[in-house]
mmCIF file of C-alpha atoms in Angstrom:
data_model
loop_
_atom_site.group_PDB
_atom_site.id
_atom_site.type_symbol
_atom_site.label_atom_id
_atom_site.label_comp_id
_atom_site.label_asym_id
_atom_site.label_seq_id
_atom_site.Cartn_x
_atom_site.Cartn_y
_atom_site.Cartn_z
ATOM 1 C CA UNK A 22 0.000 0.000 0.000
ATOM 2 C CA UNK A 23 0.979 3.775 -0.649
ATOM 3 C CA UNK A 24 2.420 5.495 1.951
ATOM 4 C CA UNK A 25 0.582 9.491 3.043
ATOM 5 C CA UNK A 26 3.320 11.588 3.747
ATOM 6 C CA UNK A 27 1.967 14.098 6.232
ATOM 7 C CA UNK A 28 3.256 17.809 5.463
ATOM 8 C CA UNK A 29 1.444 19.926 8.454
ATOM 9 C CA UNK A 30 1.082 23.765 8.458
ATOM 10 C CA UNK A 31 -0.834 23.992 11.831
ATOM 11 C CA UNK A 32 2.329 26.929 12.624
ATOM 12 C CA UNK A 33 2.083 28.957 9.142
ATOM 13 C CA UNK A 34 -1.306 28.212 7.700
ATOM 14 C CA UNK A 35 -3.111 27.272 10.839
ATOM 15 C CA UNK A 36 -2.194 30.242 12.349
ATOM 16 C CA UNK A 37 -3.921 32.745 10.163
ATOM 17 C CA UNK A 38 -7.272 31.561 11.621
ATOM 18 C CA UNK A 39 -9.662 33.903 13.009
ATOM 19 C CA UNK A 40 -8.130 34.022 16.708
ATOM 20 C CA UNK A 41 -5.050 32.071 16.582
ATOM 21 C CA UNK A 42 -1.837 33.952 17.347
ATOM 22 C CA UNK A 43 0.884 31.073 18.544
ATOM 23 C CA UNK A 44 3.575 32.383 20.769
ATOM 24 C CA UNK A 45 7.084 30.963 20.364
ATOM 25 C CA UNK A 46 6.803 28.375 23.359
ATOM 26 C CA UNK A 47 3.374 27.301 21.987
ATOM 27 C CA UNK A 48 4.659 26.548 18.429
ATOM 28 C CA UNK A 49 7.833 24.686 19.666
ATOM 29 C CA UNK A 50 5.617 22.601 22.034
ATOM 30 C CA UNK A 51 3.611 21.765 19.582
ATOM 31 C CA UNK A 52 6.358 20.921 16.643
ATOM 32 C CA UNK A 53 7.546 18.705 19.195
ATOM 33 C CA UNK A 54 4.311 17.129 19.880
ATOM 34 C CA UNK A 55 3.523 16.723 16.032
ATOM 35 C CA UNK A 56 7.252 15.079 15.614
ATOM 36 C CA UNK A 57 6.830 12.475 17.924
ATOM 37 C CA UNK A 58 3.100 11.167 16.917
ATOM 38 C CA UNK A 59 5.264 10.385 13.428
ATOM 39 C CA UNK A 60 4.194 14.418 11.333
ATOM 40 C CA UNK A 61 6.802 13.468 8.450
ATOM 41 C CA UNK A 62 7.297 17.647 7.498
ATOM 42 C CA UNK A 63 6.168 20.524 9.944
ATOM 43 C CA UNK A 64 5.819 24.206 7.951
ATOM 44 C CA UNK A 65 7.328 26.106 10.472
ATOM 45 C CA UNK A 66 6.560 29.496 9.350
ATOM 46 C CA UNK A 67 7.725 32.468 7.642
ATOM 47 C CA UNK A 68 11.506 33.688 8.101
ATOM 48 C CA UNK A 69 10.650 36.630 6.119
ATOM 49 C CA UNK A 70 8.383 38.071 8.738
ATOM 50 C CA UNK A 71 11.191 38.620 10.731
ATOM 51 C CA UNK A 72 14.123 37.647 13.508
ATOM 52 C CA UNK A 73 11.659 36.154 16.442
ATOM 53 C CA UNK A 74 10.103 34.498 13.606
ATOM 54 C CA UNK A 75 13.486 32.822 12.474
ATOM 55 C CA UNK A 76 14.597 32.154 15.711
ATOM 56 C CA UNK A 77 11.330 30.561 16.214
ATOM 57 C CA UNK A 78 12.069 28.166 13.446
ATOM 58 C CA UNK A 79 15.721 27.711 14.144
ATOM 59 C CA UNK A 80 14.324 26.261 17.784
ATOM 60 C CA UNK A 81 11.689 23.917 16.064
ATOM 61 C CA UNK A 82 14.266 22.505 14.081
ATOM 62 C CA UNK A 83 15.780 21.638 17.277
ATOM 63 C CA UNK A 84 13.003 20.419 18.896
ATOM 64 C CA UNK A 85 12.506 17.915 16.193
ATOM 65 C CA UNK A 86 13.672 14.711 16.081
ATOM 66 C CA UNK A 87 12.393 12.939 13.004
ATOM 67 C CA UNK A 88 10.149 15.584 11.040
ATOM 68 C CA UNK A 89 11.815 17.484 8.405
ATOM 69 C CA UNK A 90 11.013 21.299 8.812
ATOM 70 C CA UNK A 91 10.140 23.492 5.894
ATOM 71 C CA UNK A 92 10.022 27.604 5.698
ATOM 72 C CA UNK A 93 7.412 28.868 3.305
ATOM 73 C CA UNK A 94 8.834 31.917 0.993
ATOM 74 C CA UNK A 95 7.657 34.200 -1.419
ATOM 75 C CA UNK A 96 9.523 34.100 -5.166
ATOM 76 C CA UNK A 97 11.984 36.190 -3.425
ATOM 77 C CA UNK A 98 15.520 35.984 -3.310
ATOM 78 C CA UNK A 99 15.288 38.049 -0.218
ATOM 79 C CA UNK A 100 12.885 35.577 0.575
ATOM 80 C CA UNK A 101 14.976 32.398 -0.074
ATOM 81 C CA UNK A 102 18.634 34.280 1.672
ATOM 82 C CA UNK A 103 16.095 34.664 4.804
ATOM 83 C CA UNK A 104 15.460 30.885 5.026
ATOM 84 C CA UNK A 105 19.242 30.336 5.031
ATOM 85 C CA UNK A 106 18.895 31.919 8.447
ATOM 86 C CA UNK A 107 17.134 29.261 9.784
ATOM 87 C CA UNK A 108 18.869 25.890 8.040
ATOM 88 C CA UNK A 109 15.953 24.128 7.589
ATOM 89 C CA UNK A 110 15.543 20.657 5.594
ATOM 90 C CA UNK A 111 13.343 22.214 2.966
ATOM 91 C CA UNK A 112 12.872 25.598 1.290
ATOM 92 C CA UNK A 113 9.103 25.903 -0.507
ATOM 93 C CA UNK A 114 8.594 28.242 -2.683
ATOM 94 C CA UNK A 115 5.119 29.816 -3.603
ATOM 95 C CA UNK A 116 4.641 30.495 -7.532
ATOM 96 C CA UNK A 117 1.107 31.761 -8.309
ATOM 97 C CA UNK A 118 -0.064 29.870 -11.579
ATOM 98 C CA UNK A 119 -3.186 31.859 -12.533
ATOM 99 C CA UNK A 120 -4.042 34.481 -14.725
ATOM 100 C CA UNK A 121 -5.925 36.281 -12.030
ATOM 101 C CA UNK A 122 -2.854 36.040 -9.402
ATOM 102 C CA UNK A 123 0.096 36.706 -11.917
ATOM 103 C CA UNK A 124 -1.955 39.689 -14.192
ATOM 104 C CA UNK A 125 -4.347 41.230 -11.559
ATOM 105 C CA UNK A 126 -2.760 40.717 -8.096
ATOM 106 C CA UNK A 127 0.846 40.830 -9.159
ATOM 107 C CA UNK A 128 0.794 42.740 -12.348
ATOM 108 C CA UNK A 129 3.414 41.145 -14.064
ATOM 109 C CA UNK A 130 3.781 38.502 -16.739
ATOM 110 C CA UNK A 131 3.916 34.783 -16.411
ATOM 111 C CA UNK A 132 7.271 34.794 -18.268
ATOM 112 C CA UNK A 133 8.327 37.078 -15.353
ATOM 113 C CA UNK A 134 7.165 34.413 -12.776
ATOM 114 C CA UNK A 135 8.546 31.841 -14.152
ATOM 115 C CA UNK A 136 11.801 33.804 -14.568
ATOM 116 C CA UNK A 137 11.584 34.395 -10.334
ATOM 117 C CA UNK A 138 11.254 30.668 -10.145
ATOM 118 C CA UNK A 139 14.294 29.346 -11.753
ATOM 119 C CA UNK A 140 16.059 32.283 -10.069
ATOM 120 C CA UNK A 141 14.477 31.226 -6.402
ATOM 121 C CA UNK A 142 15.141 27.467 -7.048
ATOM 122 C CA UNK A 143 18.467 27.636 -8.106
ATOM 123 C CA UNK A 144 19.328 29.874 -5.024
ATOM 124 C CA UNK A 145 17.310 27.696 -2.657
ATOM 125 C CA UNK A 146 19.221 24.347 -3.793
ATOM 126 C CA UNK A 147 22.768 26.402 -3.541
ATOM 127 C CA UNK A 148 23.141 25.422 0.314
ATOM 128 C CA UNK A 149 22.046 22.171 0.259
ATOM 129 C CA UNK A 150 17.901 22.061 1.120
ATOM 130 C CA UNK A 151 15.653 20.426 -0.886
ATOM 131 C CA UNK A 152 13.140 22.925 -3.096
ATOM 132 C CA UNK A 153 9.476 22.367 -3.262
ATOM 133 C CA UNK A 154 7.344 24.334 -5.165
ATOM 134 C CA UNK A 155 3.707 25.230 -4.505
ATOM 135 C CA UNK A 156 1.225 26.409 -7.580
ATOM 136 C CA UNK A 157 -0.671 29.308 -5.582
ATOM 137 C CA UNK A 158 -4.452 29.281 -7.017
ATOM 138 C CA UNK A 159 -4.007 26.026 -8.898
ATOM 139 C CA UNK A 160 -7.878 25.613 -8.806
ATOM 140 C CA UNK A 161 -8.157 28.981 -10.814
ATOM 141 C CA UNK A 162 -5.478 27.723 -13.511
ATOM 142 C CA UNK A 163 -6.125 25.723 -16.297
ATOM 143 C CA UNK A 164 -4.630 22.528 -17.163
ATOM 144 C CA UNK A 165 -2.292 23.620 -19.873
ATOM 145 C CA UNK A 166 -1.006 26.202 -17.610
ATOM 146 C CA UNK A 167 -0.097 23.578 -14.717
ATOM 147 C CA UNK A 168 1.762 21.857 -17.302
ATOM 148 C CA UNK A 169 3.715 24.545 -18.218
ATOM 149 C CA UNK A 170 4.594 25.376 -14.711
ATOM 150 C CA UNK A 171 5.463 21.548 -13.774
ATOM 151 C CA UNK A 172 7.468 21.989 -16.505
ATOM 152 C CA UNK A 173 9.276 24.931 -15.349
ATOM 153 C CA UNK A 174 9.638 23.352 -12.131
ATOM 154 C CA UNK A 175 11.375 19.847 -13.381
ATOM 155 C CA UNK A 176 14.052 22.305 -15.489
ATOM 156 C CA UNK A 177 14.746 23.686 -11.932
ATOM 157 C CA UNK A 178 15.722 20.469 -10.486
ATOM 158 C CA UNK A 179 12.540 20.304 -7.908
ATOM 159 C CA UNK A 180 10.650 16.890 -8.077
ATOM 160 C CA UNK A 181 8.100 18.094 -5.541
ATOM 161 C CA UNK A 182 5.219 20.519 -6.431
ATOM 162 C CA UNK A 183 1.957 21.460 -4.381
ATOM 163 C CA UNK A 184 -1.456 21.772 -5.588
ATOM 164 C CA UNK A 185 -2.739 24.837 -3.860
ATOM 165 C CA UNK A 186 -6.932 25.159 -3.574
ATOM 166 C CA UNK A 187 -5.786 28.545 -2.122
ATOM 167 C CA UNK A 188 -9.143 29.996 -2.153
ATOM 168 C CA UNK A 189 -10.990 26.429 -1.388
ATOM 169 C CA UNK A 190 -13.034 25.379 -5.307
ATOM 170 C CA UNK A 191 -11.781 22.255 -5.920
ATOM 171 C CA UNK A 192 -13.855 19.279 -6.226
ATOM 172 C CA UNK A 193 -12.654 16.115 -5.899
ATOM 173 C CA UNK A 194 -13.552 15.218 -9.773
ATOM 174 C CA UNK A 195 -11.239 18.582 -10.739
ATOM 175 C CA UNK A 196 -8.617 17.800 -8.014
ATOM 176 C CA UNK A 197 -8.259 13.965 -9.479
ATOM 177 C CA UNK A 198 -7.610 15.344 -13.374
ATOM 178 C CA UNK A 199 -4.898 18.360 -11.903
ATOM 179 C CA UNK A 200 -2.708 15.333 -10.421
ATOM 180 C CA UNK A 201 -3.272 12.736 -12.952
ATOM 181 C CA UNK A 202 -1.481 15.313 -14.989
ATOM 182 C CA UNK A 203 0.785 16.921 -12.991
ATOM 183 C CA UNK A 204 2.551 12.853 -12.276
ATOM 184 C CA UNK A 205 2.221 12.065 -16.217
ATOM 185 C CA UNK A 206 4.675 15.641 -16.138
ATOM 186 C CA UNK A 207 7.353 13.810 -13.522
ATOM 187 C CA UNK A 208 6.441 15.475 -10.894
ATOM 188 C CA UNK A 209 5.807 14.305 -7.038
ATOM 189 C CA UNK A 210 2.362 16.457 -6.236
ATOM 190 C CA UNK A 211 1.366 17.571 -2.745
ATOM 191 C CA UNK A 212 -2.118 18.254 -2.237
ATOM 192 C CA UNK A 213 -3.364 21.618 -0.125
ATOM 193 C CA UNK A 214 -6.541 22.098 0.862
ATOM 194 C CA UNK A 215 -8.657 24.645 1.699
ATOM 195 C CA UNK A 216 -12.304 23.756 3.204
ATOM 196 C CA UNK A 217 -14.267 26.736 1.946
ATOM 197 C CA UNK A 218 -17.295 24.086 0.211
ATOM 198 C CA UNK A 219 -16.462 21.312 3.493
ATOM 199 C CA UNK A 220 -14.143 19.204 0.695
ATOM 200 C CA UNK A 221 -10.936 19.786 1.920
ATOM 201 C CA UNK A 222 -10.830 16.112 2.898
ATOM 202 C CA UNK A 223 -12.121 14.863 0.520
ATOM 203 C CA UNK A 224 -10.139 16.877 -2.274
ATOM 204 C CA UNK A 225 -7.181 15.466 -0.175
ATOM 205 C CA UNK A 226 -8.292 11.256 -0.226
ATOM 206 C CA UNK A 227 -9.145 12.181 -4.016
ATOM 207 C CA UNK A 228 -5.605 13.926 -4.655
ATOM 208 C CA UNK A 229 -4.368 10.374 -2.965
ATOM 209 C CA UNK A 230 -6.127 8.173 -5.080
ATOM 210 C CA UNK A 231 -4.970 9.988 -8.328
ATOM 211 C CA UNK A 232 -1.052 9.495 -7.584
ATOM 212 C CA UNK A 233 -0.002 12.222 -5.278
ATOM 213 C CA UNK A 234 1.731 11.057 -1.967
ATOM 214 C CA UNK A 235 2.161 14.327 0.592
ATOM 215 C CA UNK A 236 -0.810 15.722 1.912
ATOM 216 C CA UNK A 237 -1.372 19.116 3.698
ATOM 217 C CA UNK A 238 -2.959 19.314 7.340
ATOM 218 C CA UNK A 239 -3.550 20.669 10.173
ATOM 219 C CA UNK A 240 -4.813 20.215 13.798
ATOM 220 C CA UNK A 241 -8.177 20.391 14.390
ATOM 221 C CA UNK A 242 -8.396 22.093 10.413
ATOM 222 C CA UNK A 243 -7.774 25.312 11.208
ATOM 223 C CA UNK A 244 -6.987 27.435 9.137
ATOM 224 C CA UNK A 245 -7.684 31.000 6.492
ATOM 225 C CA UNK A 246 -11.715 31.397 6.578
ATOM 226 C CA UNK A 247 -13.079 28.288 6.240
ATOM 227 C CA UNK A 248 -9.938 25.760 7.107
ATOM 228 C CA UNK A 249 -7.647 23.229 5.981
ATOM 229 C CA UNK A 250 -7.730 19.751 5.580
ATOM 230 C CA UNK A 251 -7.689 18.547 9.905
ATOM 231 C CA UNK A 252 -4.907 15.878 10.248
ATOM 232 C CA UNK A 253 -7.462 13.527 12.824
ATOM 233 C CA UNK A 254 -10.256 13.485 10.410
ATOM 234 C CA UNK A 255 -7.964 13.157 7.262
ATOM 235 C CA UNK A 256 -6.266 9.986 8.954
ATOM 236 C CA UNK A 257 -9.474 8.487 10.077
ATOM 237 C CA UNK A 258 -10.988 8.997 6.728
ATOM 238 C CA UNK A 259 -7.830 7.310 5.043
ATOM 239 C CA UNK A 260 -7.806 4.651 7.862
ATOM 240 C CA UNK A 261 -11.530 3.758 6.824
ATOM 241 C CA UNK A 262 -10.889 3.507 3.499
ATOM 242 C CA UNK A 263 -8.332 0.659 3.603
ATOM 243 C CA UNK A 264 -6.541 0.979 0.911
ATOM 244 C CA UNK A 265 -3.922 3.495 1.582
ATOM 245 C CA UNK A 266 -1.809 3.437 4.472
ATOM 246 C CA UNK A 267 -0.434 6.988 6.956
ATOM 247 C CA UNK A 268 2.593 7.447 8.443
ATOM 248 C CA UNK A 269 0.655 9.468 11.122
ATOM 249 C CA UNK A 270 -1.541 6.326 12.938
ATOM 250 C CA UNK A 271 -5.213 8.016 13.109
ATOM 251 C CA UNK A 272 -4.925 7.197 16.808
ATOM 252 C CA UNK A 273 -2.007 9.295 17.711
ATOM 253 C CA UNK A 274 -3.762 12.034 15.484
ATOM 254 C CA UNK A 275 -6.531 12.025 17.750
ATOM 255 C CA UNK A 276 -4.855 12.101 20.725
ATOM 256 C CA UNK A 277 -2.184 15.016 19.209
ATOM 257 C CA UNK A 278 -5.370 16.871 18.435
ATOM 258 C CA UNK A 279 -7.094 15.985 21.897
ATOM 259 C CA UNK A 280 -3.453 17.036 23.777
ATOM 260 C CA UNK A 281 -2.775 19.675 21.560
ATOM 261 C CA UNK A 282 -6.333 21.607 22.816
ATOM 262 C CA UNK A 283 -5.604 21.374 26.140
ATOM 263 C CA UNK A 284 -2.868 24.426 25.526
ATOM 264 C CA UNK A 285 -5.291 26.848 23.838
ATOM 265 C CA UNK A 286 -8.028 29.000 25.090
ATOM 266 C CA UNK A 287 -11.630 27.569 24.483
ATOM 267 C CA UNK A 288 -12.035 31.483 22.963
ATOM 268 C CA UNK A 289 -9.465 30.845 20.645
ATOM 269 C CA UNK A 290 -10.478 27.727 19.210
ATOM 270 C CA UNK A 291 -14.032 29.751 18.224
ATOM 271 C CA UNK A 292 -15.644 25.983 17.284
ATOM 272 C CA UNK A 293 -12.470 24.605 15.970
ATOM 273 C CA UNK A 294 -12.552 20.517 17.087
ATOM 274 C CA UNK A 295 -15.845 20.996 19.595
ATOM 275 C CA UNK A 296 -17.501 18.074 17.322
ATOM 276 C CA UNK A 297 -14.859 15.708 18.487
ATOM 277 C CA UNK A 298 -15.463 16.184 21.748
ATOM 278 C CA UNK A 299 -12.106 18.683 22.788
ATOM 279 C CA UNK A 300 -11.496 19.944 26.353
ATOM 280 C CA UNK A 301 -9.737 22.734 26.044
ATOM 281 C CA UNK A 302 -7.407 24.935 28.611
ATOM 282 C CA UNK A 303 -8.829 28.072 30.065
ATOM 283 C CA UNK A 304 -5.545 30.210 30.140
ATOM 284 C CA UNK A 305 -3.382 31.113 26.972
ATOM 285 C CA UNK A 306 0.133 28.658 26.856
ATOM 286 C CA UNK A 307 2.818 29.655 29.323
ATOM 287 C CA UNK A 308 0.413 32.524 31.104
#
């Protein structure tokens, strides 16, 4: 059986959740908890946001044991030299693959993107991490633009790319065709979710099923409006299905998510989890 490689973004994705601000203990505690229920790759955040931020990072890598831990960067060189900061296993990249996020949001040209790209990648892979390479608003791109941009990737030497549902419109029919053809174009695909229509799960066991092997979660789903794809529900869901098999047990997801609660204020969690039946602390972590 396949193995799910388990890429989680609680600390960078998670975070921008209505009401979640992590302090540096918290995020560290929880790296730590996520590396030892068997999290393969923890995002750790954003160096570019900052020096507590990269010393943030620089500690989780410490804390971890087993996990690999990724920075998430902008098409940036200033982006990429920040990462160096922190030494961490893998550098990933975020390249925006639609019209509406290169033309209207960026206001440049997709030649110019892809131009940033094999500039970032090159600089990324010059001190030794390993590049992935995320297609921002792959949902709103079409196929024959995801091609191109697998394309671009491969000629950079990166083997990994992530399917982004940035703004959550994927169904699981659209999600299956976008990976089918991102493998037959040699790349590894990682699936991200967003939960905007309640199918980030499902999007995710699809994405599985059609060839890709890393999936995106996070505890409890939190996550940007709506959520991400929760790791205890994705692992149960995978579990129940039988034919794939997690490196993340769904029984040490539950109790990560279950553990994990007790360090948050019920405020903060606004709903997040209460349908598995969380307790959650009263005080903020370390207060």
């Amino acid at each position: 059986m396949p193995e799910i490689i388990i890429v989680d973004t609680t600390l960078r994705d998670g975070e921008q959740a209505p009401g979640f601000a992590f302090p540096p203990a918290l995020k560290i505690r929880l790296a730590a908890m996520m590396d030892e229920a068997g999290v393969d790759q923890i995002e750790a955040g954003v160096p570019a946001m900052g020096e507590n931020e990269k010393a943030t990072i620089r500690s989780i890598r410490e804390a971890c044991s087993n996990a690999r831990v990724s920075t998430w960067n902008r098409l940036r060189e200033s982006d990429v030299r920040h990462s160096f900061d922190c030494s961490p296993h893998i550098i990933h990249l975020c390249c925006p693959v639609s019209d509406r996020q290169i033309k209207d949001k960026l206001k440049t040209t997709r030649a110019e993107v892809m131009a940033s790209l094999a500039k970032c990648a090159a600089l990324a892979a010059s001190r030794g991490a390993e590049v992935t390479v995320g297609f921002e608003d792959a949902s709103h791109a079409s196929p024959d633009q995801l091609r191109e941009a697998a394309k671009a990737a491969r000629q950079c030497g990166v083997v990994r790319v992530r399917l982004s549902d940035t703004v959550g419109c994927y169904t699981p029919d659209k999600v299956w065709r976008a990976v089918r053809m991102l493998r037959e174009a040699g790349v590894d695909v990682e699936i991200h979710a967003h939960n905007d229509f309640g199918m980030a799960v499902a999007n995710s066991l699809m994405a599985v099923n059609a060839g890709a092997r890393y999936v995106n979660t996070t505890l409890w789903g939190i996550g940007e409006r709506a959520g991400n794809c929760g790791l205890a529900t994705f692992t149960a869901a995978a579990a129940r299905l039988g034919n794939t098999s997690c490196a993340v047990d769904a029984r040490k997801a539950l109790e990560l998510e279950r553990l994990a609660a007790t360090l948050l204020p019920q405020k903060s969690m606004n709903g997040w989890g209460k349908h598995l039946g969380y307790s959650y602390g009263t005080r903020p972590f370390g207060l």
